[in-house]
Amino acid sequence: MGRPAGVSGADTLAAIRKAAIARIDRFGYEAMNLRDLAADVNIRVGSLYNHVPNKQEFLAGLLEDIMRELLADLDQQVAGLSDPEQCLLQFVRFHIAWHTARRAEVFIGNSELRSLSAPQYARVIALRRRYETYLRNLLLRGRKAGVWQFEDARVTTYALLAMLTGIAHWYRPDGRLSQARLIRLYEQMVQRLLKPGGTCSGSPRA
């Protein structure tokens, strides 16, 4: 079956991407069968190859798109903010909301890096580093202003990202705590960790 009348190539590609995310999330990239993927979007396998000529390059493009969307959404959320504390709280809210709403993409982005070639891996990692750099620079600005206290900016960045991203592995919309409640709890934890005299703070280092 070809593309239905009135359905654009962009619509078909979006449907393929959605179906691929669901399949990779459930079965893993290696087990994703292109014939099954074509059936998911109700097109012929030959038509699928117009959009997915190379399975591995499709995965690389998917992971790059996920990171670009994350970066664009972050830019939008923090636009106009300059105070380090406000920026950090907005980052926490954004990160948790984005990663819980798009749990499957987060899982794929972390688990399927191993399936990329070295050049593909480098492209995706470069985008991930831009996200990490935003948070690290924000932390450094806050420390310079005397707002926070910590010893190593890079380690602190990785620790905060691991803590915040971890929610995506266990959060469920019908769980005991709402997303809004979880965000408030994590805002409090992050502030306590970074405040001078906080539970995990250390002596600042130039």
Short mmCIF file of C-alpha atoms in Angstrom, two decimals:
data_model
loop_
_atom_site.label_atom_id
_atom_site.label_comp_id
_atom_site.label_asym_id
_atom_site.label_seq_id
_atom_site.Cartn_x
_atom_site.Cartn_y
_atom_site.Cartn_z
CA MET A 1 0.00 0.00 0.00
CA GLY A 2 1.37 3.41 -0.96
CA ARG A 3 0.87 6.69 0.82
CA PRO A 4 -2.82 7.53 1.25
CA ALA A 5 -4.19 10.50 -0.67
CA GLY A 6 -3.83 13.76 1.24
CA VAL A 7 -0.98 12.46 3.41
CA SER A 8 2.29 14.34 2.92
CA GLY A 9 5.78 12.92 2.99
CA ALA A 10 6.40 14.85 6.22
CA ASP A 11 3.35 13.23 7.79
CA THR A 12 4.56 9.79 6.74
CA LEU A 13 8.04 10.44 8.13
CA ALA A 14 6.54 11.64 11.42
CA ALA A 15 4.45 8.46 11.60
CA ILE A 16 7.52 6.32 10.85
CA ARG A 17 9.48 8.11 13.56
CA LYS A 18 6.70 7.62 16.11
CA ALA A 19 6.38 3.93 15.25
CA ALA A 20 10.17 3.45 15.33
CA ILE A 21 10.43 5.04 18.78
CA ALA A 22 7.75 2.68 20.08
CA ARG A 23 9.42 -0.36 18.54
CA ILE A 24 12.95 0.48 19.67
CA ASP A 25 11.68 1.27 23.15
CA ARG A 26 9.92 -2.10 23.34
CA PHE A 27 12.26 -4.43 21.46
CA GLY A 28 15.56 -2.56 21.01
CA TYR A 29 17.13 -1.20 17.85
CA GLU A 30 18.72 -4.46 16.71
CA ALA A 31 15.36 -6.25 16.86
CA MET A 32 13.50 -3.55 14.93
CA ASN A 33 12.35 -5.14 11.68
CA LEU A 34 11.71 -2.75 8.81
CA ARG A 35 8.91 -4.91 7.44
CA ASP A 36 7.10 -4.66 10.78
CA LEU A 37 7.81 -0.92 10.91
CA ALA A 38 6.27 -0.49 7.47
CA ALA A 39 3.21 -2.42 8.62
CA ASP A 40 2.91 -0.16 11.67
CA VAL A 41 2.44 2.87 9.42
CA ASN A 42 0.47 1.00 6.77
CA ILE A 43 2.89 1.45 3.87
CA ARG A 44 4.84 -0.95 1.64
CA VAL A 45 8.39 -1.85 2.59
CA GLY A 46 9.53 -0.32 -0.70
CA SER A 47 7.88 2.97 0.25
CA LEU A 48 9.53 2.82 3.67
CA TYR A 49 12.95 2.79 2.00
CA ASN A 50 12.17 6.23 0.54
CA HIS A 51 12.28 7.52 4.12
CA VAL A 52 14.60 4.97 5.74
CA PRO A 53 17.22 4.03 3.13
CA ASN A 54 19.68 3.06 5.86
CA LYS A 55 18.55 1.72 9.22
CA GLN A 56 21.60 2.85 11.19
CA GLU A 57 21.63 6.34 9.67
CA PHE A 58 17.92 6.59 10.48
CA LEU A 59 18.72 5.83 14.13
CA ALA A 60 21.50 8.43 14.15
CA GLY A 61 19.18 11.03 12.67
CA LEU A 62 16.51 10.14 15.20
CA LEU A 63 18.89 10.58 18.14
CA GLU A 64 20.19 13.85 16.71
CA ASP A 65 16.64 15.15 16.22
CA ILE A 66 15.75 14.27 19.81
CA MET A 67 18.73 16.25 21.11
CA ARG A 68 18.05 19.21 18.83
CA GLU A 69 14.45 19.33 20.02
CA LEU A 70 15.62 19.17 23.64
CA LEU A 71 18.04 22.06 23.08
CA ALA A 72 15.48 24.17 21.22
CA ASP A 73 12.88 23.61 23.94
CA LEU A 74 15.42 24.50 26.63
CA ASP A 75 16.33 27.74 24.84
CA GLN A 76 12.66 28.65 24.74
CA GLN A 77 12.10 27.86 28.41
CA VAL A 78 15.02 29.90 29.76
CA ALA A 79 14.76 32.82 27.35
CA GLY A 80 14.80 36.13 29.21
CA LEU A 81 16.04 34.66 32.50
CA SER A 82 19.34 35.84 33.95
CA ASP A 83 19.26 35.17 37.69
CA PRO A 84 21.15 31.90 38.33
CA GLU A 85 18.65 30.60 40.89
CA GLN A 86 15.69 31.29 38.62
CA CYS A 87 17.50 29.69 35.70
CA LEU A 88 18.34 26.58 37.70
CA LEU A 89 14.80 26.12 38.99
CA GLN A 90 13.47 26.55 35.46
CA PHE A 91 16.05 24.03 34.22
CA VAL A 92 14.91 21.51 36.85
CA ARG A 93 11.25 22.01 35.90
CA PHE A 94 11.99 21.75 32.20
CA HIS A 95 14.27 18.73 32.46
CA ILE A 96 11.84 16.69 34.54
CA ALA A 97 8.79 17.68 32.50
CA TRP A 98 10.52 16.93 29.17
CA HIS A 99 12.10 13.66 30.26
CA THR A 100 8.95 12.25 31.86
CA ALA A 101 6.73 13.30 28.95
CA ARG A 102 9.13 11.76 26.41
CA ARG A 103 10.34 8.78 28.40
CA ALA A 104 10.72 6.47 25.38
CA GLU A 105 12.93 8.94 23.52
CA VAL A 106 15.05 9.45 26.63
CA PHE A 107 15.50 5.69 26.98
CA ILE A 108 16.46 5.29 23.33
CA GLY A 109 18.82 8.24 23.49
CA ASN A 110 20.71 6.65 26.37
CA SER A 111 20.56 2.97 25.43
CA GLU A 112 21.16 3.03 21.69
CA LEU A 113 24.28 5.19 21.48
CA ARG A 114 26.12 1.86 21.34
CA SER A 115 24.46 1.12 18.00
CA LEU A 116 25.98 4.12 16.23
CA SER A 117 29.15 4.30 14.17
CA ALA A 118 31.99 6.43 15.53
CA PRO A 119 31.10 9.52 13.39
CA GLN A 120 27.40 9.19 14.24
CA TYR A 121 28.21 8.81 17.91
CA ALA A 122 30.38 11.93 17.80
CA ARG A 123 27.55 14.00 16.29
CA VAL A 124 25.07 12.98 18.97
CA ILE A 125 27.55 13.41 21.81
CA ALA A 126 28.39 16.92 20.59
CA LEU A 127 24.73 17.87 20.99
CA ARG A 128 24.55 16.25 24.43
CA ARG A 129 27.60 18.25 25.51
CA ARG A 130 25.85 21.49 24.57
CA TYR A 131 23.09 20.61 27.02
CA GLU A 132 25.59 19.66 29.72
CA THR A 133 27.59 22.84 29.07
CA TYR A 134 24.54 25.01 29.63
CA LEU A 135 24.03 23.54 33.10
CA ARG A 136 27.74 23.62 33.98
CA ASN A 137 28.06 27.28 32.97
CA LEU A 138 24.94 28.08 34.95
CA LEU A 139 26.40 26.42 38.03
CA LEU A 140 29.65 28.33 37.62
CA ARG A 141 27.78 31.63 37.35
CA GLY A 142 25.90 30.86 40.55
CA ARG A 143 29.08 29.89 42.38
CA LYS A 144 30.84 33.06 41.24
CA ALA A 145 27.89 35.09 42.55
CA GLY A 146 28.10 33.33 45.90
CA VAL A 147 24.72 31.64 45.45
CA TRP A 148 26.03 28.05 45.49
CA GLN A 149 28.94 26.14 46.89
CA PHE A 150 30.46 23.03 45.32
CA GLU A 151 33.93 21.73 44.57
CA ASP A 152 33.94 20.45 40.98
CA ALA A 153 31.59 21.91 38.37
CA ARG A 154 31.85 19.01 35.93
CA VAL A 155 31.16 16.35 38.55
CA THR A 156 28.31 18.40 40.00
CA THR A 157 26.80 18.79 36.52
CA TYR A 158 26.90 15.04 35.87
CA ALA A 159 25.49 14.28 39.32
CA LEU A 160 22.54 16.65 38.89
CA LEU A 161 21.77 15.38 35.39
CA ALA A 162 21.87 11.76 36.56
CA MET A 163 19.56 12.57 39.47
CA LEU A 164 17.07 14.45 37.30
CA THR A 165 17.14 12.06 34.35
CA GLY A 166 16.68 9.05 36.61
CA ILE A 167 13.05 10.02 37.13
CA ALA A 168 12.26 9.00 33.55
CA HIS A 169 13.09 5.37 34.40
CA TRP A 170 10.48 4.99 37.13
CA TYR A 171 7.94 7.82 36.82
CA ARG A 172 4.41 6.84 35.85
CA PRO A 173 1.56 9.35 35.25
CA ASP A 174 -0.76 7.22 37.42
CA GLY A 175 1.81 6.83 40.20
CA ARG A 176 1.64 7.99 43.79
CA LEU A 177 3.12 11.44 43.10
CA SER A 178 2.09 13.81 40.34
CA GLN A 179 4.65 15.31 38.00
CA ALA A 180 4.11 18.71 39.62
CA ARG A 181 4.74 17.30 43.09
CA LEU A 182 7.91 15.53 41.93
CA ILE A 183 9.19 18.74 40.39
CA ARG A 184 8.68 20.61 43.67
CA LEU A 185 10.52 17.89 45.61
CA TYR A 186 13.45 17.92 43.20
CA GLU A 187 13.63 21.71 43.22
CA GLN A 188 14.05 21.54 46.98
CA MET A 189 16.67 18.77 46.79
CA VAL A 190 18.76 20.58 44.18
CA GLN A 191 18.69 23.81 46.15
CA ARG A 192 19.73 22.05 49.36
CA LEU A 193 22.58 20.24 47.64
CA LEU A 194 24.07 23.41 46.21
CA LYS A 195 23.48 25.92 49.00
CA PRO A 196 26.47 26.77 51.20
CA GLY A 197 26.38 24.34 54.09
CA GLY A 198 24.05 22.03 52.18
CA THR A 199 24.09 18.27 52.62
CA CYS A 200 26.58 17.55 49.80
CA SER A 201 28.38 20.87 49.44
CA GLY A 202 32.12 21.31 49.69
CA SER A 203 34.61 24.11 49.74
CA PRO A 204 34.54 26.22 46.57
CA ARG A 205 37.55 26.00 44.31
CA ALA A 206 38.67 28.63 41.85
#
